[in-house]
């Protein structure tokens, strides 16, 4: 299949406009199952399929990937559940053409998020799209515009937004118990292995590399995840992960778009041919408040919160928590951990927390919120517009860097 050029973005999706008015009126009755098609069956796509298939009110009708070698692994996971096997297709447009499908679940790399989401909205499908929302700011805007124009529910995979402990943290901060908040610190520090581009070679059998590149330039095929460090495919491994914390910081403190952004950083350690930095320090200026973002990919002593803590009555050691948010007020400060890390507040006595909540992971609550929004046509907790603003922070930092 011929690669889709970025300049053909709108022209290539306009063919659905003739049926969009009828398609947008489609809704799912409370007694009907929500029918899903999945695009991108890597680790996250397969995990989402497993989460969804556990629900009695949904049906996984399709799995789609341009690399057909992935089907076996996904089917092995889904076969653990007493459900019909989904159809396997290489072209996601087969999903969009099926009037029985209600939802496209998009778990592809960044460069396919916008095009597939806009086309799904035009085809009358609701969308669950993984973070980061878009490959650049303009694509994010187009995704918001498409969701509004075609009256679609678009939920972003920033699942911690659905966790009760996050809403409790937001209520605590916005009640004024920290005092006046003037500084927020978002941290995303961990260790990544180098990802050099290997020898160019023919793509493996069953892998349509041309279609995988899609709206990005058609590079010669080389195995591995080297593409994750290239601007044409990805906004970078750091913001691609840290958008979770940036989104939560915005939600808890109540932040919108910044007045300005300035970034320092570079490729200091992982000199493997990447274009995106392995070290980023960005400052986002708001009225009376600075949000400081500090990130790196060469820190083995910084660890993500283990599952044993995420789903238990425990807190991480905040000093070594690689995915934390720190909120500084004039009276007290809060440490916050994403995806089940919980939060603790310390004041000037700083020996024992003055308030705290344990956390739990919220994947299932996030899907529940999405399905409910599909049925009652409400705005989901991680609406596309919220995802756009949060992802915009990462894009603005990258623009400053570049």
Short mmCIF file of C-alpha atoms in Angstrom, two decimals:
data_model
loop_
_atom_site.label_atom_id
_atom_site.label_comp_id
_atom_site.label_asym_id
_atom_site.label_seq_id
_atom_site.Cartn_x
_atom_site.Cartn_y
_atom_site.Cartn_z
CA UNK A 1 0.00 0.00 0.00
CA UNK A 2 1.30 3.43 -0.90
CA UNK A 3 2.48 5.54 2.06
CA UNK A 4 0.10 8.33 3.06
CA UNK A 5 1.72 11.75 2.81
CA UNK A 6 1.12 14.32 5.56
CA UNK A 7 0.12 16.90 2.95
CA UNK A 8 -2.67 14.50 1.91
CA UNK A 9 -4.02 14.30 5.49
CA UNK A 10 -7.26 16.19 4.94
CA UNK A 11 -7.66 15.25 1.28
CA UNK A 12 -7.23 11.58 2.10
CA UNK A 13 -9.84 11.61 4.84
CA UNK A 14 -12.44 13.77 3.12
CA UNK A 15 -14.04 10.79 1.35
CA UNK A 16 -15.87 9.87 4.55
CA UNK A 17 -17.62 13.23 4.78
CA UNK A 18 -20.56 12.17 2.63
CA UNK A 19 -21.68 9.56 5.18
CA UNK A 20 -20.51 11.34 8.32
CA UNK A 21 -23.81 13.06 9.08
CA UNK A 22 -25.63 9.74 9.29
CA UNK A 23 -22.76 7.95 10.99
CA UNK A 24 -22.45 10.55 13.73
CA UNK A 25 -26.01 9.86 14.85
CA UNK A 26 -25.24 6.22 15.65
CA UNK A 27 -25.52 5.40 19.36
CA UNK A 28 -25.33 2.25 21.43
CA UNK A 29 -28.42 1.13 23.32
CA UNK A 30 -27.97 0.16 26.95
CA UNK A 31 -28.91 -3.43 26.13
CA UNK A 32 -26.41 -3.76 23.27
CA UNK A 33 -22.77 -4.67 23.48
CA UNK A 34 -20.23 -2.05 22.45
CA UNK A 35 -18.37 -3.49 19.46
CA UNK A 36 -14.64 -2.75 19.27
CA UNK A 37 -11.92 -2.93 16.66
CA UNK A 38 -8.28 -2.69 17.74
CA UNK A 39 -5.49 -1.06 15.74
CA UNK A 40 -1.92 -1.78 16.83
CA UNK A 41 -1.38 -5.08 18.62
CA UNK A 42 1.89 -4.43 20.41
CA UNK A 43 2.22 -4.70 24.17
CA UNK A 44 -0.22 -1.92 25.04
CA UNK A 45 -2.75 -2.80 22.35
CA UNK A 46 -2.86 -6.41 23.48
CA UNK A 47 -3.18 -5.40 27.13
CA UNK A 48 -6.09 -3.09 26.29
CA UNK A 49 -7.77 -5.91 24.35
CA UNK A 50 -7.38 -8.14 27.39
CA UNK A 51 -8.86 -5.48 29.67
CA UNK A 52 -11.82 -4.88 27.37
CA UNK A 53 -12.54 -8.55 26.69
CA UNK A 54 -13.12 -9.09 30.41
CA UNK A 55 -16.17 -6.85 30.22
CA UNK A 56 -19.51 -8.53 29.49
CA UNK A 57 -20.86 -5.41 27.79
CA UNK A 58 -18.31 -5.25 24.97
CA UNK A 59 -17.31 -7.39 22.02
CA UNK A 60 -13.83 -7.44 20.50
CA UNK A 61 -14.68 -7.90 16.82
CA UNK A 62 -11.35 -7.06 15.13
CA UNK A 63 -7.65 -6.98 15.79
CA UNK A 64 -5.56 -5.12 13.25
CA UNK A 65 -1.83 -4.78 12.71
CA UNK A 66 0.35 -4.30 9.67
CA UNK A 67 2.72 -6.84 11.27
CA UNK A 68 0.72 -10.08 11.11
CA UNK A 69 3.30 -11.87 13.27
CA UNK A 70 1.67 -10.15 16.26
CA UNK A 71 -1.67 -11.88 15.86
CA UNK A 72 -0.55 -15.15 17.45
CA UNK A 73 0.48 -13.48 20.69
CA UNK A 74 -2.70 -11.42 20.96
CA UNK A 75 -4.91 -14.43 20.21
CA UNK A 76 -3.06 -16.48 22.81
CA UNK A 77 -3.97 -13.85 25.40
CA UNK A 78 -7.61 -13.52 24.30
CA UNK A 79 -8.08 -17.30 24.12
CA UNK A 80 -7.86 -17.36 27.92
CA UNK A 81 -11.36 -15.88 27.92
CA UNK A 82 -14.58 -17.51 26.77
CA UNK A 83 -15.24 -15.18 23.85
CA UNK A 84 -15.38 -15.59 20.06
CA UNK A 85 -12.12 -15.04 18.23
CA UNK A 86 -11.93 -11.61 16.56
CA UNK A 87 -11.34 -11.12 12.86
CA UNK A 88 -7.75 -10.33 11.88
CA UNK A 89 -7.14 -7.55 9.35
CA UNK A 90 -4.05 -5.64 8.22
CA UNK A 91 -5.88 -2.49 7.07
CA UNK A 92 -7.74 -0.56 9.79
CA UNK A 93 -10.09 0.84 7.16
CA UNK A 94 -11.76 -2.58 7.13
CA UNK A 95 -12.82 -1.81 10.71
CA UNK A 96 -14.10 1.63 9.79
CA UNK A 97 -16.13 0.19 6.91
CA UNK A 98 -18.02 -2.22 9.18
CA UNK A 99 -21.25 -0.52 10.36
CA UNK A 100 -21.49 -2.97 13.29
CA UNK A 101 -18.32 -1.54 14.88
CA UNK A 102 -18.83 1.23 17.42
CA UNK A 103 -15.25 1.96 18.53
CA UNK A 104 -11.73 2.09 17.16
CA UNK A 105 -9.08 1.46 19.83
CA UNK A 106 -5.84 3.02 18.58
CA UNK A 107 -2.64 1.77 20.22
CA UNK A 108 -0.25 2.59 17.39
CA UNK A 109 2.92 4.73 17.53
CA UNK A 110 2.47 8.52 17.64
CA UNK A 111 2.55 9.16 13.90
CA UNK A 112 -0.65 7.13 13.31
CA UNK A 113 -2.74 8.60 16.15
CA UNK A 114 -4.22 11.61 14.39
CA UNK A 115 -4.95 10.19 10.96
CA UNK A 116 -6.68 7.05 12.26
CA UNK A 117 -8.63 9.01 14.89
CA UNK A 118 -9.91 11.61 12.41
CA UNK A 119 -10.90 8.90 9.93
CA UNK A 120 -12.68 6.96 12.68
CA UNK A 121 -14.63 10.06 13.72
CA UNK A 122 -15.62 10.66 10.11
CA UNK A 123 -16.81 7.05 9.89
CA UNK A 124 -19.02 7.54 12.95
CA UNK A 125 -16.84 5.57 15.37
CA UNK A 126 -15.94 6.57 18.90
CA UNK A 127 -12.23 6.32 19.69
CA UNK A 128 -9.96 5.23 22.50
CA UNK A 129 -6.50 6.53 21.56
CA UNK A 130 -3.32 5.91 23.47
CA UNK A 131 -1.08 8.67 24.78
CA UNK A 132 0.58 10.85 23.73
CA UNK A 133 -2.47 12.10 21.88
CA UNK A 134 -0.78 13.42 18.76
CA UNK A 135 2.50 13.65 16.90
CA UNK A 136 2.41 17.44 16.84
CA UNK A 137 0.22 20.35 17.96
CA UNK A 138 -1.63 20.80 14.66
CA UNK A 139 -2.60 17.13 14.54
CA UNK A 140 -3.91 17.40 18.09
CA UNK A 141 -6.11 20.32 17.06
CA UNK A 142 -7.46 18.33 14.12
CA UNK A 143 -8.35 15.45 16.45
CA UNK A 144 -10.30 17.80 18.72
CA UNK A 145 -12.03 19.38 15.74
CA UNK A 146 -13.00 15.98 14.33
CA UNK A 147 -14.40 14.77 17.65
CA UNK A 148 -16.53 17.90 17.95
CA UNK A 149 -17.64 18.07 14.32
CA UNK A 150 -18.74 14.44 14.15
CA UNK A 151 -19.97 14.34 17.77
CA UNK A 152 -17.71 11.47 18.77
CA UNK A 153 -16.50 10.33 22.18
CA UNK A 154 -12.69 10.31 22.14
CA UNK A 155 -10.96 9.08 25.28
CA UNK A 156 -7.18 9.36 25.72
CA UNK A 157 -5.21 6.60 27.44
CA UNK A 158 -4.15 8.72 30.41
CA UNK A 159 -5.83 6.24 32.70
CA UNK A 160 -4.71 7.64 36.05
CA UNK A 161 -7.27 10.42 35.54
CA UNK A 162 -9.91 7.84 36.46
CA UNK A 163 -8.31 6.90 39.80
CA UNK A 164 -10.23 8.10 42.90
CA UNK A 165 -7.00 9.14 44.67
CA UNK A 166 -6.29 11.64 41.88
CA UNK A 167 -9.63 13.36 42.36
CA UNK A 168 -8.97 13.47 46.11
CA UNK A 169 -5.56 15.06 45.47
CA UNK A 170 -7.17 17.64 43.18
CA UNK A 171 -9.80 18.48 45.78
CA UNK A 172 -7.14 18.80 48.50
CA UNK A 173 -4.93 21.13 46.47
CA UNK A 174 -7.74 23.26 45.08
CA UNK A 175 -9.27 23.65 48.55
CA UNK A 176 -6.23 25.77 49.42
CA UNK A 177 -4.76 23.44 52.06
CA UNK A 178 -1.29 23.73 50.50
CA UNK A 179 -1.55 27.51 50.55
CA UNK A 180 -0.76 29.41 47.37
CA UNK A 181 0.88 27.08 44.84
CA UNK A 182 3.73 28.77 42.97
CA UNK A 183 5.84 25.81 41.85
CA UNK A 184 5.03 22.38 40.39
CA UNK A 185 7.78 19.91 39.58
CA UNK A 186 7.18 17.02 37.19
CA UNK A 187 9.82 14.29 37.14
CA UNK A 188 10.35 11.54 34.56
CA UNK A 189 13.71 9.89 35.15
CA UNK A 190 14.78 6.30 34.40
CA UNK A 191 17.26 4.22 32.42
CA UNK A 192 16.79 3.32 28.76
CA UNK A 193 19.03 1.11 26.68
CA UNK A 194 20.54 2.51 23.48
CA UNK A 195 18.48 1.87 20.32
CA UNK A 196 20.81 2.20 17.34
CA UNK A 197 19.52 1.74 13.80
CA UNK A 198 20.68 -1.61 12.50
CA UNK A 199 21.50 -2.69 8.99
CA UNK A 200 18.88 -1.89 6.39
CA UNK A 201 17.19 -5.01 5.02
CA UNK A 202 13.93 -6.23 3.49
CA UNK A 203 10.99 -6.17 5.87
CA UNK A 204 10.05 -9.60 7.29
CA UNK A 205 7.30 -11.60 5.61
CA UNK A 206 3.92 -10.54 6.90
CA UNK A 207 5.05 -7.02 7.83
CA UNK A 208 3.85 -4.17 5.59
CA UNK A 209 6.55 -1.63 6.41
CA UNK A 210 5.26 0.86 3.86
CA UNK A 211 1.85 0.91 5.58
CA UNK A 212 3.52 1.08 9.01
CA UNK A 213 5.33 4.29 7.98
CA UNK A 214 1.97 5.57 6.69
CA UNK A 215 1.80 9.36 7.13
CA UNK A 216 5.53 9.53 8.00
CA UNK A 217 8.31 9.43 5.41
CA UNK A 218 9.05 5.97 4.01
CA UNK A 219 12.41 4.99 5.54
CA UNK A 220 14.34 1.87 4.54
CA UNK A 221 13.41 -0.93 6.93
CA UNK A 222 15.71 -1.75 9.83
CA UNK A 223 14.71 -3.89 12.83
CA UNK A 224 14.37 -2.52 16.33
CA UNK A 225 12.85 0.54 18.01
CA UNK A 226 15.31 3.06 16.56
CA UNK A 227 12.31 4.96 15.16
CA UNK A 228 11.32 5.97 18.72
CA UNK A 229 14.19 8.45 18.68
CA UNK A 230 13.24 10.03 15.33
CA UNK A 231 11.06 13.13 15.04
CA UNK A 232 9.22 11.73 12.01
CA UNK A 233 7.63 9.00 14.11
CA UNK A 234 7.63 10.05 17.74
CA UNK A 235 7.62 13.06 20.03
CA UNK A 236 10.41 11.33 21.99
CA UNK A 237 10.62 8.60 24.64
CA UNK A 238 10.69 11.18 27.44
CA UNK A 239 7.49 13.12 26.64
CA UNK A 240 5.86 9.95 25.32
CA UNK A 241 5.96 8.65 28.89
CA UNK A 242 5.95 11.87 30.92
CA UNK A 243 2.69 13.10 29.40
CA UNK A 244 1.03 11.06 32.16
CA UNK A 245 2.56 13.27 34.86
CA UNK A 246 2.14 16.48 32.88
CA UNK A 247 -1.54 15.64 32.46
CA UNK A 248 -1.98 14.85 36.17
CA UNK A 249 -0.17 18.02 37.25
CA UNK A 250 -2.56 20.04 35.09
CA UNK A 251 -5.58 18.20 36.46
CA UNK A 252 -4.63 18.43 40.14
CA UNK A 253 -3.53 22.06 40.16
CA UNK A 254 -6.00 23.29 37.53
CA UNK A 255 -3.68 24.43 34.74
CA UNK A 256 -4.42 25.16 31.11
CA UNK A 257 -2.05 26.41 28.43
CA UNK A 258 1.16 28.12 29.61
CA UNK A 259 2.20 31.69 28.80
CA UNK A 260 5.67 30.61 27.69
CA UNK A 261 8.06 27.68 27.69
CA UNK A 262 11.83 27.40 27.72
CA UNK A 263 13.84 24.18 27.52
CA UNK A 264 17.42 23.11 28.02
CA UNK A 265 18.74 19.64 27.32
CA UNK A 266 20.27 17.47 24.67
CA UNK A 267 21.64 14.07 23.75
CA UNK A 268 24.20 13.66 26.51
CA UNK A 269 24.47 9.92 27.01
CA UNK A 270 22.47 7.78 24.54
CA UNK A 271 24.48 8.68 21.46
CA UNK A 272 22.92 6.00 19.30
CA UNK A 273 21.84 8.10 16.34
CA UNK A 274 18.64 9.42 17.91
CA UNK A 275 17.31 12.90 17.18
CA UNK A 276 15.20 13.33 20.32
CA UNK A 277 16.99 14.33 23.54
CA UNK A 278 17.84 11.97 26.40
CA UNK A 279 17.88 14.90 28.86
CA UNK A 280 15.16 17.55 29.11
CA UNK A 281 14.58 20.39 31.56
CA UNK A 282 11.67 22.63 30.63
CA UNK A 283 10.02 25.52 32.46
CA UNK A 284 6.40 26.35 31.70
CA UNK A 285 5.34 29.80 32.91
CA UNK A 286 1.82 30.39 34.20
CA UNK A 287 0.43 33.38 36.07
CA UNK A 288 2.09 33.26 39.47
CA UNK A 289 3.26 29.67 38.96
CA UNK A 290 6.05 27.79 37.23
CA UNK A 291 5.81 24.17 36.16
CA UNK A 292 9.29 22.67 35.93
CA UNK A 293 9.76 19.44 33.99
CA UNK A 294 12.93 17.42 34.64
CA UNK A 295 13.64 14.22 32.74
CA UNK A 296 16.41 11.88 31.68
CA UNK A 297 16.94 8.39 30.29
CA UNK A 298 20.27 7.43 31.90
CA UNK A 299 19.43 7.15 35.62
CA UNK A 300 19.43 3.50 36.86
CA UNK A 301 18.68 4.54 40.44
CA UNK A 302 15.34 6.11 39.47
CA UNK A 303 12.62 3.44 39.17
CA UNK A 304 8.99 3.32 38.17
CA UNK A 305 6.65 2.35 41.00
CA UNK A 306 6.46 -1.48 41.19
CA UNK A 307 3.05 -3.13 40.95
CA UNK A 308 3.45 -4.45 44.48
CA UNK A 309 3.19 -0.84 45.67
CA UNK A 310 0.78 0.48 43.05
CA UNK A 311 -1.98 -1.87 44.18
CA UNK A 312 -1.35 -1.88 47.92
CA UNK A 313 -1.46 0.37 50.96
CA UNK A 314 2.12 1.52 50.48
CA UNK A 315 3.90 4.60 49.18
CA UNK A 316 7.03 4.67 47.03
CA UNK A 317 10.30 6.11 48.28
CA UNK A 318 9.73 9.51 46.72
CA UNK A 319 13.46 10.20 46.32
CA UNK A 320 13.80 7.35 43.83
CA UNK A 321 10.33 7.47 42.26
CA UNK A 322 10.91 8.11 38.56
CA UNK A 323 7.37 9.23 37.72
CA UNK A 324 6.33 11.72 40.38
CA UNK A 325 4.74 15.13 40.67
CA UNK A 326 5.74 17.59 43.41
CA UNK A 327 3.39 20.46 44.24
CA UNK A 328 4.79 23.30 46.38
CA UNK A 329 2.50 25.67 48.25
CA UNK A 330 3.17 28.40 50.79
CA UNK A 331 1.86 26.17 53.62
CA UNK A 332 2.70 22.60 52.57
CA UNK A 333 3.89 20.40 49.71
CA UNK A 334 2.50 17.27 48.06
CA UNK A 335 4.30 14.26 46.59
CA UNK A 336 2.14 12.47 44.03
CA UNK A 337 2.79 9.20 42.15
CA UNK A 338 1.08 8.17 38.94
CA UNK A 339 -0.73 4.87 38.32
CA UNK A 340 -1.32 3.85 41.90
CA UNK A 341 1.46 5.65 43.73
CA UNK A 342 -0.84 7.61 46.02
CA UNK A 343 0.06 10.97 47.56
CA UNK A 344 1.38 12.48 50.76
CA UNK A 345 1.41 16.04 52.09
CA UNK A 346 4.13 17.48 54.35
CA UNK A 347 4.18 20.85 56.10
CA UNK A 348 6.96 22.75 57.91
CA UNK A 349 7.32 20.00 60.52
CA UNK A 350 8.21 17.62 57.62
CA UNK A 351 8.58 14.48 59.73
CA UNK A 352 5.15 12.89 59.33
CA UNK A 353 2.61 13.50 56.54
CA UNK A 354 -0.31 15.72 57.48
CA UNK A 355 -2.51 14.07 54.85
CA UNK A 356 -2.19 11.09 52.53
CA UNK A 357 -4.10 8.70 50.30
CA UNK A 358 -3.04 5.32 49.00
CA UNK A 359 -3.44 4.75 45.29
CA UNK A 360 -4.59 2.01 42.95
CA UNK A 361 -4.16 1.53 39.23
CA UNK A 362 -7.19 2.68 37.27
CA UNK A 363 -7.18 0.91 33.90
CA UNK A 364 -10.55 -0.74 34.47
CA UNK A 365 -12.15 2.44 35.84
CA UNK A 366 -10.89 4.30 32.78
CA UNK A 367 -12.52 1.82 30.41
CA UNK A 368 -15.70 1.96 32.49
CA UNK A 369 -15.74 5.73 32.12
CA UNK A 370 -15.26 5.39 28.36
CA UNK A 371 -18.04 2.83 27.89
CA UNK A 372 -20.43 4.90 29.98
CA UNK A 373 -19.62 7.98 27.90
CA UNK A 374 -20.37 6.02 24.73
CA UNK A 375 -23.77 5.02 26.05
CA UNK A 376 -24.91 8.37 27.41
CA UNK A 377 -22.88 10.56 24.99
CA UNK A 378 -21.20 12.40 27.85
CA UNK A 379 -17.67 13.85 27.97
CA UNK A 380 -15.14 11.27 29.20
CA UNK A 381 -12.70 12.05 31.99
CA UNK A 382 -9.73 12.04 29.58
CA UNK A 383 -11.47 13.87 26.76
CA UNK A 384 -9.50 14.55 23.59
CA UNK A 385 -9.28 18.27 24.38
CA UNK A 386 -7.67 17.61 27.77
CA UNK A 387 -5.27 15.21 26.09
CA UNK A 388 -4.48 17.85 23.48
CA UNK A 389 -3.53 20.50 26.05
CA UNK A 390 -1.42 18.07 28.10
CA UNK A 391 0.39 16.71 25.06
CA UNK A 392 0.87 20.28 23.83
CA UNK A 393 3.17 20.89 26.81
CA UNK A 394 5.49 18.17 25.54
CA UNK A 395 5.34 19.54 22.00
CA UNK A 396 6.06 23.10 23.15
CA UNK A 397 9.11 21.87 25.08
CA UNK A 398 10.30 20.03 21.96
CA UNK A 399 9.76 23.15 19.83
CA UNK A 400 11.84 25.17 22.29
CA UNK A 401 14.55 22.51 22.15
CA UNK A 402 14.59 22.31 18.37
#
